[in-house]
C-alpha positions in Angstrom: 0.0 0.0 0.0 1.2 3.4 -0.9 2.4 5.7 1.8 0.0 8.0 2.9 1.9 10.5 4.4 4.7 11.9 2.4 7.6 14.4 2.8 8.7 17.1 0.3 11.5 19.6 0.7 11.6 22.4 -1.3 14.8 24.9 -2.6 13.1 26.8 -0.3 14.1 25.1 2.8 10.9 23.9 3.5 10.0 20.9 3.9 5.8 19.7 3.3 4.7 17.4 5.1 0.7 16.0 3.1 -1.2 13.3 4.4 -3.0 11.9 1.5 -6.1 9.6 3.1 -9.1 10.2 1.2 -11.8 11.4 1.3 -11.1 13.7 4.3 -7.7 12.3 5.0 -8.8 10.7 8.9 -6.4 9.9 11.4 -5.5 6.1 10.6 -2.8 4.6 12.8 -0.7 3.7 9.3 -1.8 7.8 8.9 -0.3 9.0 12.6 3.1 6.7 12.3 3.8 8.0 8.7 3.3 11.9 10.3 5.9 10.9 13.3 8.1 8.8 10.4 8.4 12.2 8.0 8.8 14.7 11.2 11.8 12.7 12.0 13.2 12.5 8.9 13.0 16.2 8.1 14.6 16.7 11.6 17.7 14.6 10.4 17.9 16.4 7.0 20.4 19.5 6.8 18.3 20.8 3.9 15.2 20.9 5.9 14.8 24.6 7.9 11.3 24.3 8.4 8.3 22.0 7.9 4.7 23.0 6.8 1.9 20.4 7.8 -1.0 20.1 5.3 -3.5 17.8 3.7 -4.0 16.7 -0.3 -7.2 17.2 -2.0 -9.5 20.1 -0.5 -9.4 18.8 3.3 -6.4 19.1 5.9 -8.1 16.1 8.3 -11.0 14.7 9.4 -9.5 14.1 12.4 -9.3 10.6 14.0 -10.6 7.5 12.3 -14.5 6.7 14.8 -14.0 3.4 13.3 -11.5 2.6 16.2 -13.8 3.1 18.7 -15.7 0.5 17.3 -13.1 -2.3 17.5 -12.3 -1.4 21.2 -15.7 -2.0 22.0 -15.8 -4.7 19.6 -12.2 -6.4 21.2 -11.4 -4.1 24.3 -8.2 -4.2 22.9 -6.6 -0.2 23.4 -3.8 -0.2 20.8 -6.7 1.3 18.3 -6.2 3.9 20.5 -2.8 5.6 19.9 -0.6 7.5 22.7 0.2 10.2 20.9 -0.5 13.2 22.5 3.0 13.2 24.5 4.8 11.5 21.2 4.0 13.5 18.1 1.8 16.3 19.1 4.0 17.7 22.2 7.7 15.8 21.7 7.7 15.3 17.7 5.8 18.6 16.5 5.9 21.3 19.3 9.2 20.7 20.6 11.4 20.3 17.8 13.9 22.2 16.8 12.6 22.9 13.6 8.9 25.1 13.6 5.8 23.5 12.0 3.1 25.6 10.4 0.1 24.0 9.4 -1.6 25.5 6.5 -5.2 24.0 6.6 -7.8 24.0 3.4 -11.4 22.8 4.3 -11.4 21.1 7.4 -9.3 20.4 10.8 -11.3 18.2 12.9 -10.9 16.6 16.0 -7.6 15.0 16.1 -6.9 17.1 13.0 -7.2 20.7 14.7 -5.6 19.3 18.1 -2.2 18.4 16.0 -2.6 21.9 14.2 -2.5 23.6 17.6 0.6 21.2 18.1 2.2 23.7 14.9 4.0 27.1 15.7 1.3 29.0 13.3 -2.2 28.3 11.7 -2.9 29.3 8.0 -6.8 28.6 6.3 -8.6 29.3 3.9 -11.7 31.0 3.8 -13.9 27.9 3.5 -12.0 25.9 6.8 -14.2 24.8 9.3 -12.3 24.2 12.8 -13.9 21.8 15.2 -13.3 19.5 18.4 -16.4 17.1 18.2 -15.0 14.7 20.8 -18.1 14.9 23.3 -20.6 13.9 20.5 -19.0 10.7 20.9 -18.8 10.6 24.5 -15.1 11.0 24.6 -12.8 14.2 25.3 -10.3 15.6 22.7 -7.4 13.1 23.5 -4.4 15.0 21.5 -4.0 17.9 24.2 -7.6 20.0 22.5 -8.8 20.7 26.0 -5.0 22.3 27.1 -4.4 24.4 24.0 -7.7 25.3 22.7 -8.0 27.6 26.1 -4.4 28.7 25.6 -5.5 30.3 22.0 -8.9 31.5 22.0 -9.7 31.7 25.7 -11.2 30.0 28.6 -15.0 31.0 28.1 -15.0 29.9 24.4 -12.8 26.8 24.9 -15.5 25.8 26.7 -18.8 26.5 24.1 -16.5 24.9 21.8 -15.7 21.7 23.4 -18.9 21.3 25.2 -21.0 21.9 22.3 -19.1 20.6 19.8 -19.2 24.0 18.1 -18.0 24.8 14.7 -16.0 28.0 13.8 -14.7 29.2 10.1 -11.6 30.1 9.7 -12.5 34.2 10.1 -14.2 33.6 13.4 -10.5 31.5 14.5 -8.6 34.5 13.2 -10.8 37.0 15.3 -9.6 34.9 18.3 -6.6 33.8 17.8 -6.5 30.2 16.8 -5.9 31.0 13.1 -2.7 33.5 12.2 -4.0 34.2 8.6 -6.6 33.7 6.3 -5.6 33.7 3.1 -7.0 32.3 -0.6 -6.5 28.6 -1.7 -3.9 29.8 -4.0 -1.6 31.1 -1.8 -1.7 29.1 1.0 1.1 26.7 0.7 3.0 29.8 -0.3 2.3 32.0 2.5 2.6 29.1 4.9 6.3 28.1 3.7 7.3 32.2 3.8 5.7 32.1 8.1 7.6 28.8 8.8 10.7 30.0 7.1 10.3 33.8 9.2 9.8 31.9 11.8 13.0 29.6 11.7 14.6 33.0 11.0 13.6 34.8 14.4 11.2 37.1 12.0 7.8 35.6 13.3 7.4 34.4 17.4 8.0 31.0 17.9 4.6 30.4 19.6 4.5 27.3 21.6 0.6 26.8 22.2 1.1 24.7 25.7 3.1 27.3 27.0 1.0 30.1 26.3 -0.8 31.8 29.3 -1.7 35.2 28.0 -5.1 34.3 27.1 -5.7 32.5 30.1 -7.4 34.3 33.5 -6.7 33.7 36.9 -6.7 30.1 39.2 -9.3 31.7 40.9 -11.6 33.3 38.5 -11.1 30.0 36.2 -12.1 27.6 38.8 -15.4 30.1 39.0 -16.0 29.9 35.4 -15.9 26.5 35.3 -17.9 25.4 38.7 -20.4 27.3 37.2 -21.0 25.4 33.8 -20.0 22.2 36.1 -23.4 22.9 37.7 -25.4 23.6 34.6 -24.4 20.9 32.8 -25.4 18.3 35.9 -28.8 19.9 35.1 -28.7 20.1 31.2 -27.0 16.4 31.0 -27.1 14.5 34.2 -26.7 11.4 32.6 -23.4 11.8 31.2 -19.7 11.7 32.0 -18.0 13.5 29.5 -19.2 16.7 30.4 -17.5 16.4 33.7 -14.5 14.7 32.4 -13.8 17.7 29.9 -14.0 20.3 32.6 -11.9 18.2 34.5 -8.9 18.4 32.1 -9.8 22.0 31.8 -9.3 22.8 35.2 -6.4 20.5 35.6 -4.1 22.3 33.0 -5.1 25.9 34.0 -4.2 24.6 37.8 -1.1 22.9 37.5 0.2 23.4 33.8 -0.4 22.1 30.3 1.8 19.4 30.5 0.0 17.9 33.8 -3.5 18.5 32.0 -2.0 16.7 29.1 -1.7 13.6 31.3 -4.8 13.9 32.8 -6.6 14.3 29.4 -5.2 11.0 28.4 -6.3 9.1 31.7 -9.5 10.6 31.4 -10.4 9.4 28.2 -9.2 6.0 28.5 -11.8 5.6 31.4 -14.3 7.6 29.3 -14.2 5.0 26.4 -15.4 1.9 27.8 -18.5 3.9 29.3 -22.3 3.2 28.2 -22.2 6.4 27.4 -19.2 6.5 24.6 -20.4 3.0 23.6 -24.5 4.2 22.9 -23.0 7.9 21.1 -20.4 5.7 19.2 -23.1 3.4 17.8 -25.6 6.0 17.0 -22.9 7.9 15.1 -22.6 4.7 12.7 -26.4 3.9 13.0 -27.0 7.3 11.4 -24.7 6.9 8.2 -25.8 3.4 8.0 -29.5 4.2 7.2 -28.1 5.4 3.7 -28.1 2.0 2.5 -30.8 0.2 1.5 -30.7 -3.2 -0.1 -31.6 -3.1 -4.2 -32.3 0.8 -3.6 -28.8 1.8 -3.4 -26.5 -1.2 -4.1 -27.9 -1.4 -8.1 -26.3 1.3 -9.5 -29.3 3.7 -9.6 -28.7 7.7 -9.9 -31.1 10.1 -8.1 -33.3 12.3 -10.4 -33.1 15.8 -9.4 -35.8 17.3 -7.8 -36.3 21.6 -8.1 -39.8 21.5 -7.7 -42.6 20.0 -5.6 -46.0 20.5 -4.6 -47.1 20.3 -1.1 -51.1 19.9 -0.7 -52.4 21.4 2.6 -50.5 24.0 4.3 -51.4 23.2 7.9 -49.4 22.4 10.6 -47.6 19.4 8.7 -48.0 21.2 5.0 -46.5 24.4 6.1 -43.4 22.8 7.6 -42.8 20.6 5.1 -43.1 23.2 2.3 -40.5 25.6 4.8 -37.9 22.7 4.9 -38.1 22.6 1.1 -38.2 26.5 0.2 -35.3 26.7 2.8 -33.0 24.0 0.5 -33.7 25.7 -2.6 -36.3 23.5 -3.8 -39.3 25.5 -5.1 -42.3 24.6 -3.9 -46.5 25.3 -4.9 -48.4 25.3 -1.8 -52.1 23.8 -2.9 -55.1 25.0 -0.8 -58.7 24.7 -1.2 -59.7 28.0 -0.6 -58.2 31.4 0.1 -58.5 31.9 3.6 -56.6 28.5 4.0 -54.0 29.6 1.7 -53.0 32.8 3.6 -53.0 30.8 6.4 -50.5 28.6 5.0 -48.3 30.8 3.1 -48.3 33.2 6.8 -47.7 29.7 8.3 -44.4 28.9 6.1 -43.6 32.8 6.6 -43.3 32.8 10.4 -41.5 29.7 10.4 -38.5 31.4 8.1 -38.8 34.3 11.2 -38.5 31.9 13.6 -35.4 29.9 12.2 -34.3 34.0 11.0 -34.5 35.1 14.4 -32.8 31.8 16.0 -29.7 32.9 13.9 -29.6 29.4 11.5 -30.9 31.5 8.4 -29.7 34.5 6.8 -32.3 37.7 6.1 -30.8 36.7 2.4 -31.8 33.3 2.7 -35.1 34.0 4.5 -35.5 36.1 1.3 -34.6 33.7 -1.2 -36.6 30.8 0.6 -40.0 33.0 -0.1 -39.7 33.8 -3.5 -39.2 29.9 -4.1 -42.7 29.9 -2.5 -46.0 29.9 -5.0 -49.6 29.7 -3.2 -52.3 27.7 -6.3 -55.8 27.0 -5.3 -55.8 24.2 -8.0 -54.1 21.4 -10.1 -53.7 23.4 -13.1 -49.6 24.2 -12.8 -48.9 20.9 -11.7 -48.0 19.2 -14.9 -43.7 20.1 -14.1 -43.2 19.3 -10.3 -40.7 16.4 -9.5 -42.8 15.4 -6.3 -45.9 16.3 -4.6 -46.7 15.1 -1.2 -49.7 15.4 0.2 -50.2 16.6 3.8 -54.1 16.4 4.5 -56.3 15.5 7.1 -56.5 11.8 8.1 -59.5 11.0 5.8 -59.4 8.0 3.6 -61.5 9.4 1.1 -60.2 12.5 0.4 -56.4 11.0 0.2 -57.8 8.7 -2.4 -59.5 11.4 -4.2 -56.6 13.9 -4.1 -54.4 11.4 -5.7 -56.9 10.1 -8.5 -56.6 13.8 -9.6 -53.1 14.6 -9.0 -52.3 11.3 -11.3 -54.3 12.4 -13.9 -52.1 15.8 -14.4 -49.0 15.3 -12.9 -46.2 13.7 -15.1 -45.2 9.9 -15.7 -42.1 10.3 -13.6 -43.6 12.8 -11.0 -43.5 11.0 -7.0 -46.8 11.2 -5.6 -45.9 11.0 -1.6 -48.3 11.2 1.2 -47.1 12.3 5.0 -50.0 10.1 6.3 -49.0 8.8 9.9 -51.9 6.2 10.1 -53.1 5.4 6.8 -52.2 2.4 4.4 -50.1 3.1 1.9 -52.2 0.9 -0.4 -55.0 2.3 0.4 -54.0 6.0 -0.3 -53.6 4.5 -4.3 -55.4 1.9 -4.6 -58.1 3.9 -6.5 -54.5 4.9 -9.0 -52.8 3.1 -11.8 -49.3 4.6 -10.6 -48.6 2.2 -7.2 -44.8 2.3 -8.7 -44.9 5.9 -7.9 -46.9 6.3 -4.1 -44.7 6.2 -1.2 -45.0 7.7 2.1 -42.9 11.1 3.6 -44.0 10.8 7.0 -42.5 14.3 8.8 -42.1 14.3 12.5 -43.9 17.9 13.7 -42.3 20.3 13.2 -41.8 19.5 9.8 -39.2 22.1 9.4 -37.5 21.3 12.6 -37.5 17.6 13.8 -34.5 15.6 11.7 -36.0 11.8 11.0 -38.8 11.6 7.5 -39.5 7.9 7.5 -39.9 7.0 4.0 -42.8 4.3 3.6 -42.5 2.0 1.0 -45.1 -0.7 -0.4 -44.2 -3.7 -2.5 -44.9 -1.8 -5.3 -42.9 1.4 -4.8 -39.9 1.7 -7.2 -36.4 1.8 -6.4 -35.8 5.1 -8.1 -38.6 6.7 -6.2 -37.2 5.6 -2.7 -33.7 6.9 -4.1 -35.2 10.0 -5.0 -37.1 10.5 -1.6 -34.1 9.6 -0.3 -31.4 12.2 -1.5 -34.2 14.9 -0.9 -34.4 14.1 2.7 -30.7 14.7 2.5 -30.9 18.0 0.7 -33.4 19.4 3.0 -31.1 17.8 6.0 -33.0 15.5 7.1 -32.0 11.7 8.6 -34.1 9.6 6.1 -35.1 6.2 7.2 -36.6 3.8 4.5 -39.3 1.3 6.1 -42.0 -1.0 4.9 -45.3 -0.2 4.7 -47.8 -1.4 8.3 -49.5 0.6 10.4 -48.4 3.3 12.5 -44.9 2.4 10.2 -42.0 2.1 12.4 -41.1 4.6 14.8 -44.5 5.1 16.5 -45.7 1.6 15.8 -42.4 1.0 18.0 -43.4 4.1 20.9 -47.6 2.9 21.1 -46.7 1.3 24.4 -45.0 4.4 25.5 -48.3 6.0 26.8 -50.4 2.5 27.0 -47.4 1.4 29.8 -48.1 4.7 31.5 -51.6 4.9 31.6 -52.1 1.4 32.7 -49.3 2.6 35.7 -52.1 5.6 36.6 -54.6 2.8 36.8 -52.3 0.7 39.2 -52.7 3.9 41.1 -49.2 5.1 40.3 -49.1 9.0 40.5 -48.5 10.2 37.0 -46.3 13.1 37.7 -44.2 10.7 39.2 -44.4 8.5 36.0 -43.4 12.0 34.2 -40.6 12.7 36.4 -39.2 9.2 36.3 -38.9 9.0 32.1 -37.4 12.7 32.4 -34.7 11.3 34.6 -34.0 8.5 32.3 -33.4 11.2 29.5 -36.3 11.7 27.9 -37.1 15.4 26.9 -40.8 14.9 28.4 -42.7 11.9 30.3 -45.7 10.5 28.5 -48.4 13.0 30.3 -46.6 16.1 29.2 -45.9 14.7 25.8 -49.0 13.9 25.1 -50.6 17.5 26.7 -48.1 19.0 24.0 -48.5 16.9 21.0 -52.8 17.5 21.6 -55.5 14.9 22.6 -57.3 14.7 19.1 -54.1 13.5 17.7 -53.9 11.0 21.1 -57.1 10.1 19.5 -57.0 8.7 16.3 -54.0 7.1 17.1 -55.3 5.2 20.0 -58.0 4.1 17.7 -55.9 3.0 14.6 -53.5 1.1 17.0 -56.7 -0.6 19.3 -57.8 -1.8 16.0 -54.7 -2.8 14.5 -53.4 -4.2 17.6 -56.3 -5.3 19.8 -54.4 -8.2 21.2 -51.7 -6.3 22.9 -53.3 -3.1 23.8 -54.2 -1.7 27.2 -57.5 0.9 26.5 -57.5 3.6 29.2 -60.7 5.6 30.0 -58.3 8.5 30.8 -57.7 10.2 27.8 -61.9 10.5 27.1 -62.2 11.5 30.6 -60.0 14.4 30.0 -61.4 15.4 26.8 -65.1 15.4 29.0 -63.9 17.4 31.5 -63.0 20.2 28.8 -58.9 19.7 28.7 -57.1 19.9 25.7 -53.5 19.9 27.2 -51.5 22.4 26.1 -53.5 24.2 23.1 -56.1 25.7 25.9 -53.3 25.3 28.8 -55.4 23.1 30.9 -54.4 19.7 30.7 -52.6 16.7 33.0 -50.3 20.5 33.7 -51.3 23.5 33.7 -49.9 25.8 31.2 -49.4 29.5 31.5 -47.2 31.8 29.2 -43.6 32.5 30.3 -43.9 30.0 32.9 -43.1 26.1 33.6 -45.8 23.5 32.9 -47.3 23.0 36.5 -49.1 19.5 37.7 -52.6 20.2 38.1 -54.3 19.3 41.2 -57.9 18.9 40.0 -56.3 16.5 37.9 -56.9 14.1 40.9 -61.0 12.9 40.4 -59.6 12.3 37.0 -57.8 9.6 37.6 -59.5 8.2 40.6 -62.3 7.9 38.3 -59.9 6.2 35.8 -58.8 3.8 39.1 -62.5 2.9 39.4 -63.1 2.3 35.4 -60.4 0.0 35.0 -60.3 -1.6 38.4 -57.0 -3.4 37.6 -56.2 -4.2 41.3 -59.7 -4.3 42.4 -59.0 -2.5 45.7 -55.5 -3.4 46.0 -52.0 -1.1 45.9 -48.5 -1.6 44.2 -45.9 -0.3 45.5 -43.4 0.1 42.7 -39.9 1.6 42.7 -38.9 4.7 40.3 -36.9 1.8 38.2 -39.8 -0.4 38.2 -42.2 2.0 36.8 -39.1 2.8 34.0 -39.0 -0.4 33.0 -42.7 -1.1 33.1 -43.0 1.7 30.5 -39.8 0.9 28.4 -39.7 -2.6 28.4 -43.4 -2.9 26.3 -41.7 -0.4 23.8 -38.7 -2.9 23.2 -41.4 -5.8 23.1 -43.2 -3.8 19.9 -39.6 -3.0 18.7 -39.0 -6.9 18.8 -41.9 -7.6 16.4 -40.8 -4.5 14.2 -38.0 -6.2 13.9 -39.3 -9.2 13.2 -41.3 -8.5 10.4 -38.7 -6.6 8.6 -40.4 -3.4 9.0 -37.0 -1.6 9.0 -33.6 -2.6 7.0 -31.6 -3.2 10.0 -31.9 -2.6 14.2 -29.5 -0.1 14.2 -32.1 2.0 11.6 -34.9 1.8 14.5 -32.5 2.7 16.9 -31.5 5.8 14.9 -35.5 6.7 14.1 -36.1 6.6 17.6 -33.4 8.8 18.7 -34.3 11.4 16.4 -37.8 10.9 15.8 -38.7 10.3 19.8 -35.4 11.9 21.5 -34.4 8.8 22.8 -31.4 10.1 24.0 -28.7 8.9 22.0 -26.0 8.0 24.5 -28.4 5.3 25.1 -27.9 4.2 21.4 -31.5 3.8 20.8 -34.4 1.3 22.0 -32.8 -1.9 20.5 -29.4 -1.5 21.2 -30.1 -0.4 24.9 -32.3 -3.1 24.8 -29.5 -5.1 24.5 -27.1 -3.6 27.3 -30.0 -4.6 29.5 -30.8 -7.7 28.8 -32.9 -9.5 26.5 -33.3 -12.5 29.0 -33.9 -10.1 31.8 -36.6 -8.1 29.5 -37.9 -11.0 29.1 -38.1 -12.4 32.4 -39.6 -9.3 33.6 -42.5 -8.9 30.8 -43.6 -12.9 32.1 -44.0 -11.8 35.5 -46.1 -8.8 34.2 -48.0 -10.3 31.9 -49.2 -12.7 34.3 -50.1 -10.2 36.9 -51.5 -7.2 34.7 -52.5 -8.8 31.5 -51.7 -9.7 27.9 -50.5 -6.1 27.1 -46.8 -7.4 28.5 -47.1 -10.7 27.1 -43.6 -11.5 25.6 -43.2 -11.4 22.0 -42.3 -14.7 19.9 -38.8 -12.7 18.3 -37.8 -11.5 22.2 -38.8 -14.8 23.8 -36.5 -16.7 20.7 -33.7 -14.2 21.7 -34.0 -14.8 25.3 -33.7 -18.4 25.4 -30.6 -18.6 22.7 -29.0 -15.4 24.4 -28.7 -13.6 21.3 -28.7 -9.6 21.4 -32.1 -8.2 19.8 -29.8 -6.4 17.2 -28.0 -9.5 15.5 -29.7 -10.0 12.4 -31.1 -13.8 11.6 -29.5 -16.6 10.1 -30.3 -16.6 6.6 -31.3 -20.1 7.1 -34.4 -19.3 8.9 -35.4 -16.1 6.6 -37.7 -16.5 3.8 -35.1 -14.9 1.3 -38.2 -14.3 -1.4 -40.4 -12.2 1.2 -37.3 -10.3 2.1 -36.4 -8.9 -1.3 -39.7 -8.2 -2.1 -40.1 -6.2 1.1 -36.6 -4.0 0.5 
């Protein structure tokens, strides 16, 4: 295999070191032992005065290869885990007697800004994006980050940087000092060898970045700054290590020195990588990229079509969000109403959503202004004979989804996709009064549209490859995570979360107080417990979901009288701020006391323990909720609803929040236990009733002790069902 590092010296005196990894040159081991083998060979040559650092192609580095991570999880071997920090980036690159300047086009990542902070200077080009995204994968920057990074820019925004992963361009590093100059693509290995060579010369400082303490403030008013994002971090992620671990090394090196936080950056992270925490963030890292391929979607030499317009039918709540995420990626878009009134709602709708995102900071006034005039209000189907795509974002009514795509087939092009955002309706249903099934698929948005990341993209045994590519790569465009499943009801990700609110309302009717059920689920990292989630997302949506699953799932469902005896009493949760909380503006939902007849008459209704109390425990009641959520997951998996387990694990992270350093329902699933899911789910079932009853694929899994997530022998898979289904 051909070097991937390599060493040219100039006439100059200056000797280039590239690293040549494609396609963002990462941080291999073969990629870190050529670095230290060229250092040390322009160290030995006399025609070697100074040494400039770069990267081929249009990136500097990725930074370190995550793929490592994987195989000490995998083998708990450390070795894919290089010592380095002391080695090259402090002994072999700072300290040598011969001054490094990186000069830095695209990116320096992770391991690839920590060993440019290593370098006596920092060139980039205008397009370089500087970043230390260590904590996303529950680790710390292990090549010195958190010592220098507070050394060059600061203390204050060290820490937004590290804690929130936070990107900067290479302006923003000049403005603070992490970056010497900005210059064009053209000149940069120029002006880089002229700064190492003024440098060598005595012309330029010789800045050693672990030495620096000018940017740094006081022991005492450091230790302040940090106790004090040390105590809203326990709040903001309680769950976590890393946090704490960063801010340790922080501390450490401002304390005692950079060399001593340098050590006790690289014993924190080798305790930080064998946590839950790095192992669930590490897997839902790979889950994420893995959802891009799809079994004879992707894998037959298909090429997306492009898509520049589309037509979104409806501009409600769903319509208008899903026509903003569009407008907002340059895809032009007609927004089809059926009457006036409607359609200035809509296009106000889409308007105030550009505001919002405007005033948030993550779109320009230019943009904002561009986005609108891709933005076309019709009353009618006469202009849709040219649109790529229309999806259809209704109300959940049968007939009218079947009549709205009778007429949309009739004057829509051949190669036009015709995509609902239905969230309960059969996919075969929607067209089965249309001669184009090839062409129906479903774009289910999570609300709102605009905002949440995960469009499940439904597809029947009829829906072509090139349409699910298509959908595909515009879920992409319009940044979205896009998760290809097959056709069932409720599809995957809230087919998987049904028992979510079912586990917790049969807990109420246990007489388990639901605030407590709330407050237990919040602890476990969910953004909301069932109660307040359900007060937010609104009660006539509770509604036809409850019904749809009931029917679909009558067997394994648990029918509470709560959510009818809150509608009676006049609550609609949060839309008239009077729900299981109460809701005020500026404030806090607050639990509601007259909440309390309620649920007593909700005890009475479903007279579970007929007089009798449980006395549960908070993990108890956690598990009581989760566990019938992996159970459904089981048969998800089972009937190859999704691709693979780490594809439900990534749609339920994003489309439920999940939180991710739990790596999603199936693989957490897995750290617990299947056998002790199991186990547990028996014992319920036989004391509360069929809705814990064990499924066939979990009860398999238990008994062979085989994780949820390893996919099936072929031998026992019906190969002919399979490729018809994907």
């Amino acid at each position: 295999m051909a070097s991937r590092v390599s060493l040219e010296v100039g006439d100059d005196g200056v000797g280039v070191i590239r690293i040549f990894n494609p396609p963002v040159n990462a941080l291999a081991l073969s990629v870190l032992v050529g670095i230290k083998e060229k250092y040390m060979e322009a160290m030995r040559r006399d025609d070697v005065k100074a040494i400039v650092l770069t990267g081929q192609s249009n990136a500097f580095s990725g930074g370190f290869d995550v793929r490592n991570f994987q195989e000490i999880h995998r083998t708990g071997d450390m070795s894919f885990l290089p010592e380095i920090s002391v080695d090259l980036v402090c002994n072999t690159i700072e300290d040598a007697k011969k001054p490094s300047v990186v000069a830095i086009s695209g990116q320096a990542i992770g391991g690839g800004l920590e060993i440019s902070m290593g370098c006596h200077a920092r060139i980039a080009t205008p397009d370089a994006v500087l970043c230390l995204p260590e904590l996303t994968v529950g680790i710390i920057p292990g090549y010195g980050g958190t010592q220098r990074l507070p050394r060059l820019v600061g203390l204050p925004k060290a820490i937004e940087m590290l804690l929130l992963s936070k990107p900067i361009t290479a302006k923003e590093g000049k403005e603070l000092g992490l970056i010497d100059a900005v210059v064009s693509s053209e000149n940069l290995l120029r002006i880089a060898r002229l700064w190492a060579l003024d440098i060598a010369d005595r012309c330029k400082p010789w800045m050693t970045s672990l030495r620096r303490t000018d940017k740094l403030c006081s022991v005492p008013e450091a230790r302040k700054i940090i106790e004090s994002v040390r105590q809203k971090m326990k709040v903001i992620a309680p769950n976590v290590p890393h946090h704490e671990a960063c801010l340790d090394a922080l501390e450490e090196g401002i304390v005692f020195g950079g060399h001593a936080g340098i050590l006790k950056e690289s014993r924190l992270i080798h305790n930080l990588i064998y946590t839950s925490t790095c192992k669930g963030l590490v897997h839902t890292f790979f889950a994420e990229r893995a959802v891009s391929k799809v079994p004879n979607v992707t894998n037959i030499k298909l090429k997306p079509r492009p898509i520049r317009k589309a037509a979104v039918i409806g501009g409600g709540l769903m319509g208008s969000g899903i026509a903003t995420a569009l407008i907002q990626s340059d895809i032009s878009v007609m927004l089809k109403e059926v009457s006036s009134d409607f359609l200035e709602k809509g296009m106000k709708a889409i308007a105030e959503n550009l505001q919002g995102l405007f005033n948030k900071g993550s779109l320009t006034e230019d943009k904002m202004d561009k986005a609108l005039s891709l933005l076309k209000g019709v009353l009618d189907y006469s202009e849709f004979g040219d649109v790529d795509m229309v999806i259809e974002a209704v109300v959940e009514d049968v007939q009218l989804k079947q009549s709205i795509f009778s007429e949309i087939e009739k004057v829509c092009s051949p190669h036009c996709i015709l995509a609902t955002n239905t969230s309960t309706i059969d996919l075969n249903i929607v067209g089965e009064k249309t001669s184009s099934q090839d062409r129906i698929v479903g774009a289910h948005f999570f609300s709102p549209a605009h905002l949440m990341p995960l469009l499940e993209i439904v597809r029947t045994e009829k829906t072509s490859a090139q349409v699910i590519l298509d959908l595909m790569t515009v879920g992409r465009a319009i940044n979205k995570i896009p998760v290809v499943v097959r056709n069932c009801t409720a599809f995957a990700v809230n087919r998987t979360f049904f028992p979510y609110t079912q586990g917790a309302q049969l807990l109420v009717s246990l007489g388990v107080d639901l605030y407590r059920i709330d407050r237990v689920l919040s602890e476990f990292g969910m953004p909301m417990g069932p109660f307040q989630l359900q007060d937010v997302t609104g009660y006539g949506v509770a509604v036809a979901i409850n019904k749809m699953i009931t029917s679909a799932f009558s067997g394994r469902s648990f029918e509470s009288p709560l959510l009818d005896l809150m509608i009676a009493d006049g609550r609609k949760g949060k839309a008239n701020g009077k729900g299981y909380y109460m809701y005020e503006k500026g404030s806090k939902p607050k639990p509601d006391p007259s909440v309390q007849p309620i649920i007593q008459e909700c005890i009475r209704l479903t007279n579970i323990m007929h007089g009798r109390k449980v006395n549960l425990s908070d993990q108890e009641i956690l598990e009581m909720v989760l566990f019938p959520v992996v159970n459904e997951a089981c048969r998800v998996l089972d009937e190859g609803v999704v691709v693979r387990a780490s594809d439900l694990d990534i749609a339920t992270v994003v489309g439920m929040s999940f939180p991710s350093y739990r790596g999603g329902i199936v693989f957490w699933a897995d750290s617990v236990g299947p056998l002790y899911i199991y186990e547990s789910l028996k014992k319920w079932e036989v004391e509360y009733g069929g809705f814990f009853k064990p499924s066939q694929y979990l009860e398999e899994r238990a008994s062979r002790d085989i994780s949820l997530a390893q996919p099936a022998p072929p031998s026992t898979l019906d190969l002919d069902v399979l490729i018809a289904s994907f």
